Amino acid sequence: MRPRNTPQRPRDTKGTLARIGRYLLRSWPLLTAALTLTIAGNVCQLIGPTLCGYAIDAIALETGVDFPKVFSYAAQMLALYVISAALSYAVSLLILHASQRTTRDMRDDVFAKLMRLPVGYFDRRQTGDILSHISYDIDTVNTSLSNDLVQILTSIITVVGAFIMMVRISPTLVIVFVITVPLSVVFTRFMTGKVRPLYRARSKKLGELNGFVEEYVSGQKTIRAYHREADVLDRFDAINEEAVQAYYAAEYYASVTGPLVNFINNLSLTLISVFGAILYLFGGITLGNISSFVLYSRKFSGPINEAANILSELQSALAAAERVFNLLNEEEESADLPGAPALQVREGEVALNHIDFGYDPDRIILKDVSLTAAPGSMVAIVGPTGAGKTTLVNLLMRFYDPQSGTITIDGQEIARVQRSSLRAAFSMVLQDTWLFNGSVHDNIAYGSPNATREDVIAAAKATHIHSMIERLPHGYDTILTEDGVNISKGQKQLLTIARAMLQEAHLLILDEATSNVDIRTEMLIQSAMRRLMQDKTCFVIAHRLSTIRNADLILVVRDGQIVEQGRHEALLAQNGFYASLFRAQFE
């Protein structure tokens, strides 16, 4: 079971509100129109209680009922309320458009931020938790903006207008609110401070739940193969229970706020009725004015009661927005040095000089690694799992930077050139294949936007996958489902090899590129791989030592260090660690 997280108080409420405000200001014409219509609609509503009072005063016991006046005031009230309803509908539409635009901008900014974050950010976090920022968190902010913003605008105008009208009718009765309003404000502030961190904890728990579900749904085959369904259900129950408890805690305190504030407001109505009756008995106020004052008091206290509920929803929205802004505040990949030139690959010599690196600076994985890959050579990297083979690839591509040492390509230090030009110089085929939801043609041409149909077909033929593609329902126009699940793993890997073959690059990285291909298919594509590697400096990570016998240089990595290097025959003759690995596979 995962440890429970103790809710923390918000770090920067004002800063979060300010950043949401900056998003909203991008739609300032819509908001200006909404504010204007809101004021007009509320003025119409605020005139209504006054007309009601006039209608009541037109009913005099001594002279009888003045029906023309009563009907006139009633007609005016009806017209004003109809106009107010129409304006309110228009305001809702304007705010809806503004909130949708804000949501779109936030999603654009978050996704653009994800494209700029270093690879290490994704290595440290669950995919489901990252996705919850784009889906749940931003949706929560959108819901609050589209609903609560209208209520807030309306409430402010209604409270101020109702207060002015009550002072105009009877300043004496307004004294009642000197007791009840501060009581409501103090209680609401107290509950806001209590509920806000609970909503932050709720958002965090939902992110953990999403991450768990995403992780285990994608691993269904493995779970069933190992008969771990019961264990997964137990772990899900534990995480789900934590999420439910976080939801309960937040909603419990939020639900307490509304009824208690409503009780305070009803108390004020009771006091107004009592003191109003006393004033009436002494001739200090008319029945019509009492009626109008009561209606204005409801308009005054009603929004305060609603504000308690709105504030609870705002806590949820602010907690979600804070998570979104925390992502937007994450440190991006380090920028290129000012005036950094583009990498110019002339021959393709790659050199690592005294490299020390650890994903955690306190735990160094690669220790004083030095090597030189001659132009156009094939460098194979072998060793046990966890020795640091893939880490070398991460450093070559500058997914990470070493703690010390330098990496150069044709004498140019890669930390001093444009990162985009460095990565464009490499073609890459990884063990974990990635295909997107699109046609076979588009997946192969992904790294070469200008490739023609003939170029794509030629690359497919070179990797011996053309005939398989032709057998698909629509050939090269067949749409692959998410991550290519409608084709086999081996076929997916061949598609990624064809993609790399199509790309014009001077350097090549093959990280277990044939791990999902059977021996016969592997033999078929060896010639294609040799053509792909021709005149390119290649780094090949391989567990099948048969695939790297002809490598120009084999690096044997163990415990973060290069313990042996040389050609296949020379390493076997040394009868060292490489020889033991070779014998383990073939003897």
XYZ file of C-alpha atoms in Angstrom:
587
model
C 0.000 0.000 0.000
C 1.289 3.445 -0.850
C 1.879 5.883 2.006
C -0.799 8.420 2.692
C 0.053 11.974 1.803
C -0.561 14.625 4.423
C -2.400 17.556 2.813
C -0.317 20.713 2.633
C -1.576 24.259 2.682
C -1.515 26.022 -0.690
C 1.804 27.619 -1.440
C 0.664 30.573 -3.529
C -3.091 31.193 -3.732
C -2.685 34.768 -4.957
C -0.175 33.689 -7.585
C -2.516 30.941 -8.831
C -5.439 33.393 -9.079
C -3.211 35.905 -10.877
C -2.139 33.325 -13.466
C -5.744 32.252 -14.077
C -6.585 35.940 -14.429
C -3.902 36.367 -17.094
C -5.468 33.528 -19.082
C -8.907 35.121 -18.732
C -7.617 38.525 -19.860
C -6.862 36.995 -23.251
C -10.663 37.019 -23.672
C -11.139 40.539 -22.293
C -13.706 41.631 -24.944
C -15.979 38.733 -23.973
C -15.486 39.420 -20.268
C -16.138 43.142 -20.725
C -19.385 42.394 -22.545
C -20.331 39.847 -19.872
C -19.671 42.367 -17.080
C -21.762 45.033 -18.835
C -24.691 42.670 -19.361
C -24.374 41.361 -15.801
C -24.656 44.878 -14.391
C -27.681 45.601 -16.590
C -29.388 42.331 -15.668
C -28.799 42.811 -11.953
C -30.076 46.371 -12.044
C -33.299 45.004 -13.541
C -33.550 42.445 -10.748
C -32.763 45.014 -8.037
C -35.596 47.277 -9.137
C -38.098 44.433 -8.675
C -38.337 44.440 -4.831
C -38.895 48.206 -4.844
C -41.798 47.815 -7.252
C -43.121 45.006 -5.070
C -43.110 47.354 -2.097
C -44.931 50.004 -4.119
C -47.588 47.439 -5.084
C -48.118 46.429 -1.449
C -48.390 50.053 -0.355
C -51.039 50.536 -3.082
C -53.225 48.182 -1.042
C -54.583 50.526 1.630
C -57.132 49.246 4.138
C -58.786 52.655 4.432
C -59.194 53.560 0.743
C -59.181 50.097 -0.799
C -56.922 48.534 -3.425
C -55.607 50.713 -6.254
C -55.726 47.941 -8.875
C -54.333 50.019 -11.782
C -51.196 50.757 -9.747
C -50.888 47.157 -8.559
C -51.199 45.799 -12.107
C -48.823 48.454 -13.439
C -46.127 47.582 -10.879
C -46.676 43.853 -11.485
C -46.313 44.330 -15.271
C -43.139 46.362 -14.780
C -41.708 43.647 -12.499
C -42.539 40.935 -15.056
C -40.893 42.900 -17.875
C -37.764 43.568 -15.815
C -37.422 39.913 -14.784
C -37.842 38.738 -18.393
C -35.145 41.184 -19.533
C -32.916 40.078 -16.644
C -33.344 36.395 -17.590
C -32.442 37.119 -21.237
C -29.366 39.082 -20.197
C -28.359 36.315 -17.781
C -28.571 33.772 -20.616
C -26.385 35.998 -22.804
C -23.840 36.343 -19.974
C -23.704 32.558 -19.550
C -22.919 32.132 -23.251
C -20.188 34.780 -23.149
C -18.571 33.264 -20.061
C -18.823 29.793 -21.613
C -16.906 30.991 -24.680
C -14.305 32.707 -22.483
C -13.818 29.630 -20.283
C -13.546 27.326 -23.315
C -10.922 29.607 -24.815
C -9.056 29.625 -21.506
C -9.218 25.830 -21.349
C -7.907 25.555 -24.891
C -5.027 27.932 -24.129
C -4.134 26.073 -20.934
C -4.125 22.709 -22.727
C -2.001 24.173 -25.520
C 0.476 25.558 -22.989
C 0.621 22.309 -21.005
C 1.157 20.138 -24.079
C 3.755 22.546 -25.463
C 5.465 22.431 -22.057
C 5.533 18.630 -22.165
C 7.358 18.870 -25.492
C 10.024 21.052 -23.861
C 10.533 19.083 -20.666
C 13.606 16.859 -20.340
C 13.282 13.110 -20.744
C 14.066 12.735 -17.046
C 10.714 14.315 -16.130
C 8.850 11.467 -17.844
C 11.187 8.859 -16.386
C 10.272 9.981 -12.859
C 6.472 10.178 -13.254
C 3.614 7.898 -14.146
C 1.970 8.520 -17.502
C -1.502 8.514 -15.935
C -0.553 11.264 -13.494
C 0.784 13.430 -16.336
C -2.382 12.827 -18.362
C -4.555 13.863 -15.406
C -3.106 17.385 -15.683
C -4.422 17.708 -19.244
C -7.755 16.017 -18.604
C -9.076 16.139 -15.021
C -7.230 19.204 -13.683
C -7.935 21.495 -16.624
C -11.530 20.238 -16.870
C -11.995 21.110 -13.185
C -10.714 24.641 -13.821
C -12.971 24.948 -16.872
C -16.066 23.825 -14.942
C -15.367 26.362 -12.222
C -14.782 29.176 -14.691
C -17.886 28.478 -16.773
C -20.200 28.150 -13.756
C -18.669 29.989 -10.835
C -17.452 33.050 -12.721
C -21.026 33.983 -13.643
C -22.101 33.460 -10.034
C -19.247 35.567 -8.702
C -19.974 38.484 -11.051
C -23.687 38.299 -10.258
C -23.133 37.951 -6.512
C -20.842 40.964 -6.212
C -23.240 43.263 -8.069
C -26.290 41.855 -6.272
C -24.755 42.214 -2.789
C -23.586 45.786 -3.387
C -26.861 46.826 -5.041
C -29.039 45.155 -2.386
C -27.019 46.797 0.402
C -27.450 50.245 -1.140
C -31.211 49.707 -1.510
C -31.540 48.481 2.099
C -29.696 51.535 3.432
C -32.020 53.702 1.353
C -35.139 51.989 2.829
C -34.088 51.681 6.499
C -30.555 52.286 7.826
C -31.768 51.030 11.213
C -32.555 47.512 9.998
C -29.169 47.301 8.252
C -27.580 47.138 11.710
C -28.733 43.487 11.835
C -26.065 42.624 9.248
C -23.336 44.092 11.458
C -23.713 40.864 13.464
C -24.515 38.238 10.837
C -22.219 39.246 7.932
C -18.943 39.231 9.948
C -20.023 35.885 11.394
C -20.504 34.473 7.875
C -17.203 35.924 6.638
C -15.160 34.571 9.560
C -16.712 31.125 9.262
C -16.267 31.022 5.458
C -12.599 32.053 5.701
C -11.987 29.383 8.309
C -13.578 26.671 6.173
C -11.767 27.875 3.045
C -8.410 27.468 4.766
C -9.408 23.978 5.872
C -10.884 22.766 2.587
C -8.257 24.043 0.128
C -5.437 21.638 1.101
C -7.963 18.776 1.133
C -8.820 19.501 -2.501
C -5.111 19.528 -3.349
C -4.780 16.120 -1.739
C -7.837 14.925 -3.669
C -6.318 15.982 -6.998
C -3.044 14.281 -6.106
C -4.771 11.030 -5.176
C -6.742 11.042 -8.418
C -3.486 11.458 -10.332
C -2.032 8.447 -8.510
C -5.153 6.433 -9.263
C -4.994 7.353 -12.962
C -1.325 6.426 -13.058
C -1.993 3.026 -11.480
C -4.876 2.256 -13.854
C -2.884 3.300 -16.944
C 0.094 1.216 -15.859
C -1.835 -1.975 -15.171
C -4.302 -1.732 -18.054
C -1.327 -1.605 -20.444
C 0.147 -4.666 -18.704
C -2.918 -6.910 -18.862
C -1.197 -9.750 -20.717
C 1.602 -9.947 -18.166
C -0.821 -9.778 -15.243
C -2.897 -12.644 -16.612
C 0.154 -14.683 -17.576
C 1.403 -14.559 -13.985
C -2.071 -14.955 -12.451
C -1.698 -11.716 -10.497
C -5.259 -10.454 -10.986
C -6.125 -10.815 -7.288
C -2.969 -8.987 -6.200
C -3.616 -6.144 -8.654
C -7.218 -5.866 -7.428
C -5.988 -5.653 -3.830
C -3.547 -2.889 -4.705
C -6.229 -1.074 -6.684
C -8.631 -1.344 -3.733
C -6.024 0.233 -1.454
C -5.276 3.123 -3.831
C -8.952 3.555 -4.647
C -9.762 3.682 -0.923
C -7.176 6.430 -0.434
C -8.732 8.383 -3.308
C -12.232 7.880 -1.872
C -11.097 9.025 1.570
C -9.459 12.105 0.046
C -12.700 12.853 -1.833
C -14.768 12.288 1.313
C -12.615 14.573 3.444
C -12.798 17.404 0.895
C -16.506 17.055 0.186
C -17.440 16.572 3.858
C -16.033 19.895 4.970
C -17.281 21.600 1.791
C -20.819 20.296 2.408
C -20.791 21.580 6.009
C -20.075 25.137 4.888
C -23.284 25.822 2.939
C -25.849 24.760 5.565
C -24.125 26.643 8.384
C -23.853 29.851 6.347
C -27.503 29.390 5.357
C -28.407 29.115 9.056
C -26.646 32.427 9.744
C -28.530 34.057 6.893
C -31.867 32.733 8.162
C -30.970 34.153 11.562
C -30.565 37.569 9.930
C -33.989 37.198 8.266
C -35.558 36.398 11.642
C -33.994 39.473 13.249
C -35.154 41.662 10.342
C -38.720 40.391 10.721
C -38.738 41.070 14.463
C -37.188 44.538 14.340
C -39.173 45.458 11.207
C -42.432 44.641 13.003
C -41.383 46.831 15.930
C -40.548 49.734 13.596
C -43.895 49.305 11.815
C -45.782 49.453 15.099
C -44.110 52.779 15.884
C -44.705 54.130 12.363
C -41.047 54.005 11.390
C -41.602 51.973 8.209
C -44.421 50.908 5.883
C -45.497 47.356 5.105
C -44.334 47.833 1.537
C -40.873 48.901 2.707
C -40.670 45.927 5.071
C -41.536 43.644 2.178
C -38.944 45.305 -0.069
C -36.303 45.161 2.701
C -36.940 41.448 3.287
C -36.598 40.749 -0.442
C -33.381 42.785 -0.602
C -32.067 41.002 2.484
C -32.582 37.670 0.684
C -30.742 39.045 -2.327
C -28.006 40.295 0.003
C -27.603 37.126 2.071
C -28.410 34.648 -0.737
C -25.194 35.330 -2.664
C -23.239 35.079 0.599
C -24.694 31.614 1.093
C -23.959 30.752 -2.530
C -20.469 32.183 -2.090
C -19.781 29.515 0.533
C -20.614 26.800 -2.003
C -18.785 28.628 -4.788
C -15.706 28.992 -2.609
C -15.717 25.253 -1.990
C -15.796 24.638 -5.738
C -13.119 27.274 -6.221
C -10.884 25.413 -3.778
C -11.114 22.384 -6.039
C -10.422 24.531 -9.113
C -7.497 26.331 -7.473
C -6.000 23.040 -6.311
C -6.268 21.679 -9.858
C -4.900 24.912 -11.345
C -2.005 24.806 -8.907
C -1.076 21.329 -10.151
C -1.234 22.567 -13.751
C 0.916 25.603 -12.971
C 3.391 23.441 -11.058
C 3.859 21.467 -14.274
C 4.243 24.701 -16.246
C 6.877 25.790 -13.706
C 8.958 22.623 -14.188
C 12.497 23.223 -15.360
C 12.784 22.705 -19.097
C 15.633 21.199 -21.048
C 18.594 23.496 -20.690
C 18.681 26.047 -23.472
C 21.395 26.025 -26.104
C 24.329 28.251 -25.340
C 23.931 31.771 -26.769
C 25.039 31.751 -30.387
C 25.510 27.980 -30.388
C 26.271 26.748 -33.929
C 24.529 23.846 -35.645
C 26.402 20.561 -35.518
C 28.335 19.943 -38.727
C 28.987 16.224 -39.226
C 31.791 15.801 -41.728
C 33.208 12.336 -41.049
C 31.325 11.088 -37.983
C 34.054 10.551 -35.378
C 32.514 10.292 -31.897
C 34.604 10.559 -28.731
C 33.708 10.296 -25.040
C 36.327 11.726 -22.710
C 36.356 10.814 -18.994
C 32.569 10.705 -18.630
C 31.015 10.440 -15.148
C 27.235 10.250 -14.973
C 24.398 9.225 -12.663
C 20.656 9.869 -12.934
C 20.965 10.689 -9.252
C 24.135 12.776 -8.780
C 24.827 10.856 -5.572
C 24.815 7.503 -7.417
C 27.228 7.501 -10.334
C 26.459 4.875 -13.003
C 29.154 5.580 -15.584
C 32.607 6.108 -14.131
C 35.465 7.685 -16.095
C 34.275 6.285 -19.444
C 36.401 7.141 -22.477
C 36.127 5.799 -26.029
C 36.587 6.828 -29.637
C 34.376 5.642 -32.505
C 36.131 6.012 -35.837
C 34.189 7.571 -38.745
C 31.925 5.048 -40.446
C 32.661 2.354 -37.876
C 30.269 0.023 -36.105
C 30.650 0.170 -32.325
C 28.842 -2.543 -30.391
C 28.051 -2.102 -26.703
C 27.465 -5.293 -24.734
C 27.193 -6.208 -21.088
C 24.787 -7.411 -18.435
C 21.478 -5.682 -17.710
C 21.941 -2.461 -15.767
C 25.582 -2.066 -16.763
C 24.938 1.347 -18.367
C 24.584 0.516 -22.080
C 21.392 2.527 -22.727
C 22.742 5.305 -20.524
C 25.510 5.837 -23.075
C 22.858 6.319 -25.766
C 20.986 8.826 -23.560
C 24.182 10.847 -23.239
C 24.950 10.749 -26.972
C 21.484 12.153 -27.731
C 21.738 14.675 -24.858
C 18.633 13.348 -23.188
C 20.864 13.787 -20.147
C 24.129 15.658 -19.641
C 27.093 14.092 -17.814
C 28.242 15.350 -14.434
C 31.773 15.607 -15.803
C 33.647 14.925 -19.016
C 32.911 15.830 -22.630
C 31.405 14.188 -25.715
C 32.529 15.367 -29.141
C 31.470 14.660 -32.724
C 34.160 15.548 -35.261
C 35.809 17.582 -32.527
C 32.674 19.606 -31.753
C 31.561 19.362 -28.142
C 27.867 18.389 -28.257
C 27.051 20.516 -25.195
C 28.044 23.588 -27.204
C 26.035 22.984 -30.390
C 22.317 23.290 -31.064
C 20.539 20.326 -29.484
C 18.110 20.043 -32.417
C 20.953 19.711 -34.926
C 22.591 17.038 -32.745
C 19.459 14.891 -32.638
C 18.807 15.430 -36.337
C 22.236 13.912 -37.006
C 21.123 10.563 -35.518
C 18.779 7.880 -36.767
C 17.509 5.763 -33.919
C 15.856 2.367 -33.576
C 14.886 1.477 -30.014
C 13.892 -1.769 -28.344
C 10.622 -0.127 -27.236
C 8.954 0.572 -30.568
C 6.660 3.575 -30.887
C 4.027 3.903 -33.603
C 1.267 6.488 -33.640
C -2.365 6.272 -34.701
C -1.986 6.839 -38.422
C -1.296 5.124 -41.708
C 1.595 2.739 -42.290
C 2.986 5.206 -44.840
C 2.935 8.092 -42.351
C 4.596 5.994 -39.643
C 7.490 5.034 -41.914
C 7.865 8.599 -43.218
C 7.652 10.107 -39.696
C 11.291 11.251 -39.612
C 11.352 12.258 -43.293
C 8.386 14.556 -44.063
C 9.543 15.072 -47.660
C 9.777 11.370 -48.482
C 7.789 10.233 -51.529
C 5.637 7.133 -51.779
C 8.417 5.442 -53.753
C 10.959 6.267 -51.009
C 8.705 4.700 -48.383
C 8.155 1.561 -50.452
C 11.896 1.245 -51.117
C 12.646 1.419 -47.386
C 9.950 -1.180 -46.682
C 11.365 -3.510 -49.316
C 14.865 -3.109 -47.903
C 13.620 -4.243 -44.494
C 11.640 -7.151 -45.995
C 8.278 -5.829 -44.766
C 6.797 -4.686 -48.086
C 4.934 -7.963 -48.705
C 3.425 -7.875 -45.193
C 2.211 -4.317 -45.743
C 0.681 -5.293 -49.087
C -1.357 -7.960 -47.320
C -2.914 -5.411 -44.947
C -6.523 -4.347 -45.757
C -5.477 -1.042 -47.343
C -1.787 -1.591 -47.896
C 0.307 1.445 -47.027
C -2.870 3.407 -46.241
C -3.927 0.983 -43.501
C -4.501 2.855 -40.246
C -2.553 1.443 -37.322
C -4.396 1.507 -34.021
C -2.839 2.892 -30.853
C 0.823 1.818 -30.654
C 0.286 -0.512 -33.611
C -1.563 -3.216 -31.689
C -3.113 -4.607 -34.880
C 0.293 -5.884 -36.052
C 2.877 -8.050 -34.307
C 5.799 -6.756 -32.240
C 8.249 -7.990 -34.840
C 6.378 -6.182 -37.602
C 6.323 -2.999 -35.518
C 10.073 -3.229 -35.084
C 10.588 -3.701 -38.813
C 8.506 -0.572 -39.447
C 10.740 1.436 -37.100
C 13.837 0.087 -38.877
C 12.326 1.166 -42.209
C 11.662 4.593 -40.657
C 15.317 4.910 -39.640
C 16.492 3.702 -43.052
C 14.485 6.464 -44.723
C 15.982 9.200 -42.569
C 19.016 11.048 -43.876
C 21.406 10.953 -40.918
C 25.158 10.546 -40.448
C 24.985 8.649 -37.154
C 22.939 5.616 -36.174
C 21.850 4.121 -32.845
C 20.387 0.616 -32.672
C 19.233 -0.254 -29.158
C 18.261 -3.950 -29.248
C 16.775 -3.199 -32.680
C 16.115 -6.856 -33.503
C 15.051 -8.046 -30.056
C 11.462 -8.696 -31.189
C 12.427 -10.328 -34.488
C 12.860 -14.075 -34.937
C 16.198 -15.510 -36.052
C 15.077 -16.106 -39.653
C 13.725 -12.561 -40.045
C 16.824 -11.199 -38.357
C 18.994 -12.930 -40.932
C 16.843 -11.512 -43.748
C 17.286 -7.920 -42.550
C 21.028 -8.167 -41.805
C 21.873 -7.134 -45.361
C 19.392 -4.273 -45.134
C 20.912 -3.212 -41.822
C 24.360 -3.258 -43.386
C 23.115 -0.956 -46.156
C 21.532 1.258 -43.501
C 24.825 1.399 -41.601
C 26.989 1.988 -44.659
C 29.176 5.106 -44.328
C 27.548 5.875 -40.941
C 29.055 5.742 -37.491
C 26.868 3.195 -35.708
C 26.321 2.379 -32.060
C 24.674 -0.999 -31.573
C 23.422 -2.234 -28.198
C 22.855 -5.966 -28.401
C 22.311 -8.980 -26.194
C 22.538 -11.396 -29.130
C 26.280 -11.459 -29.609
C 25.846 -13.175 -32.972
C 24.596 -9.871 -34.412
C 27.788 -7.938 -33.592
C 30.535 -10.367 -34.585
C 31.580 -8.103 -37.451
C 31.620 -4.916 -35.364
C 34.720 -2.765 -35.781
C 34.837 -2.222 -32.019
C 33.084 -4.065 -29.212
C 32.817 -2.283 -25.849
C 32.172 -4.541 -22.872
C 30.444 -2.541 -20.135
C 30.244 -3.782 -16.577
C 29.260 -1.820 -13.450
C 29.389 1.467 -15.353
C 32.888 0.958 -16.735
C 34.357 -0.281 -20.013
C 36.203 -3.375 -18.832
C 37.179 -4.711 -22.280
C 37.246 -3.423 -25.840
C 38.350 -4.776 -29.184
C 37.147 -6.944 -32.082
C 35.250 -10.194 -31.598
C 38.169 -12.565 -32.197
C 40.569 -10.580 -30.029
C 38.118 -10.483 -27.124
C 37.531 -14.226 -27.346
C 41.279 -14.769 -27.307
C 41.541 -12.718 -24.080
C 39.234 -15.271 -22.443
C 37.782 -12.542 -20.242
C 34.284 -11.293 -19.423
C 33.217 -11.059 -23.093
C 34.316 -14.627 -23.697
C 32.237 -15.780 -20.729
C 29.183 -13.938 -22.114
C 29.716 -15.532 -25.539
C 30.082 -19.031 -24.116
C 26.948 -18.535 -21.999
C 24.941 -17.899 -25.188
C 26.418 -20.466 -27.532
C 27.666 -23.315 -25.376
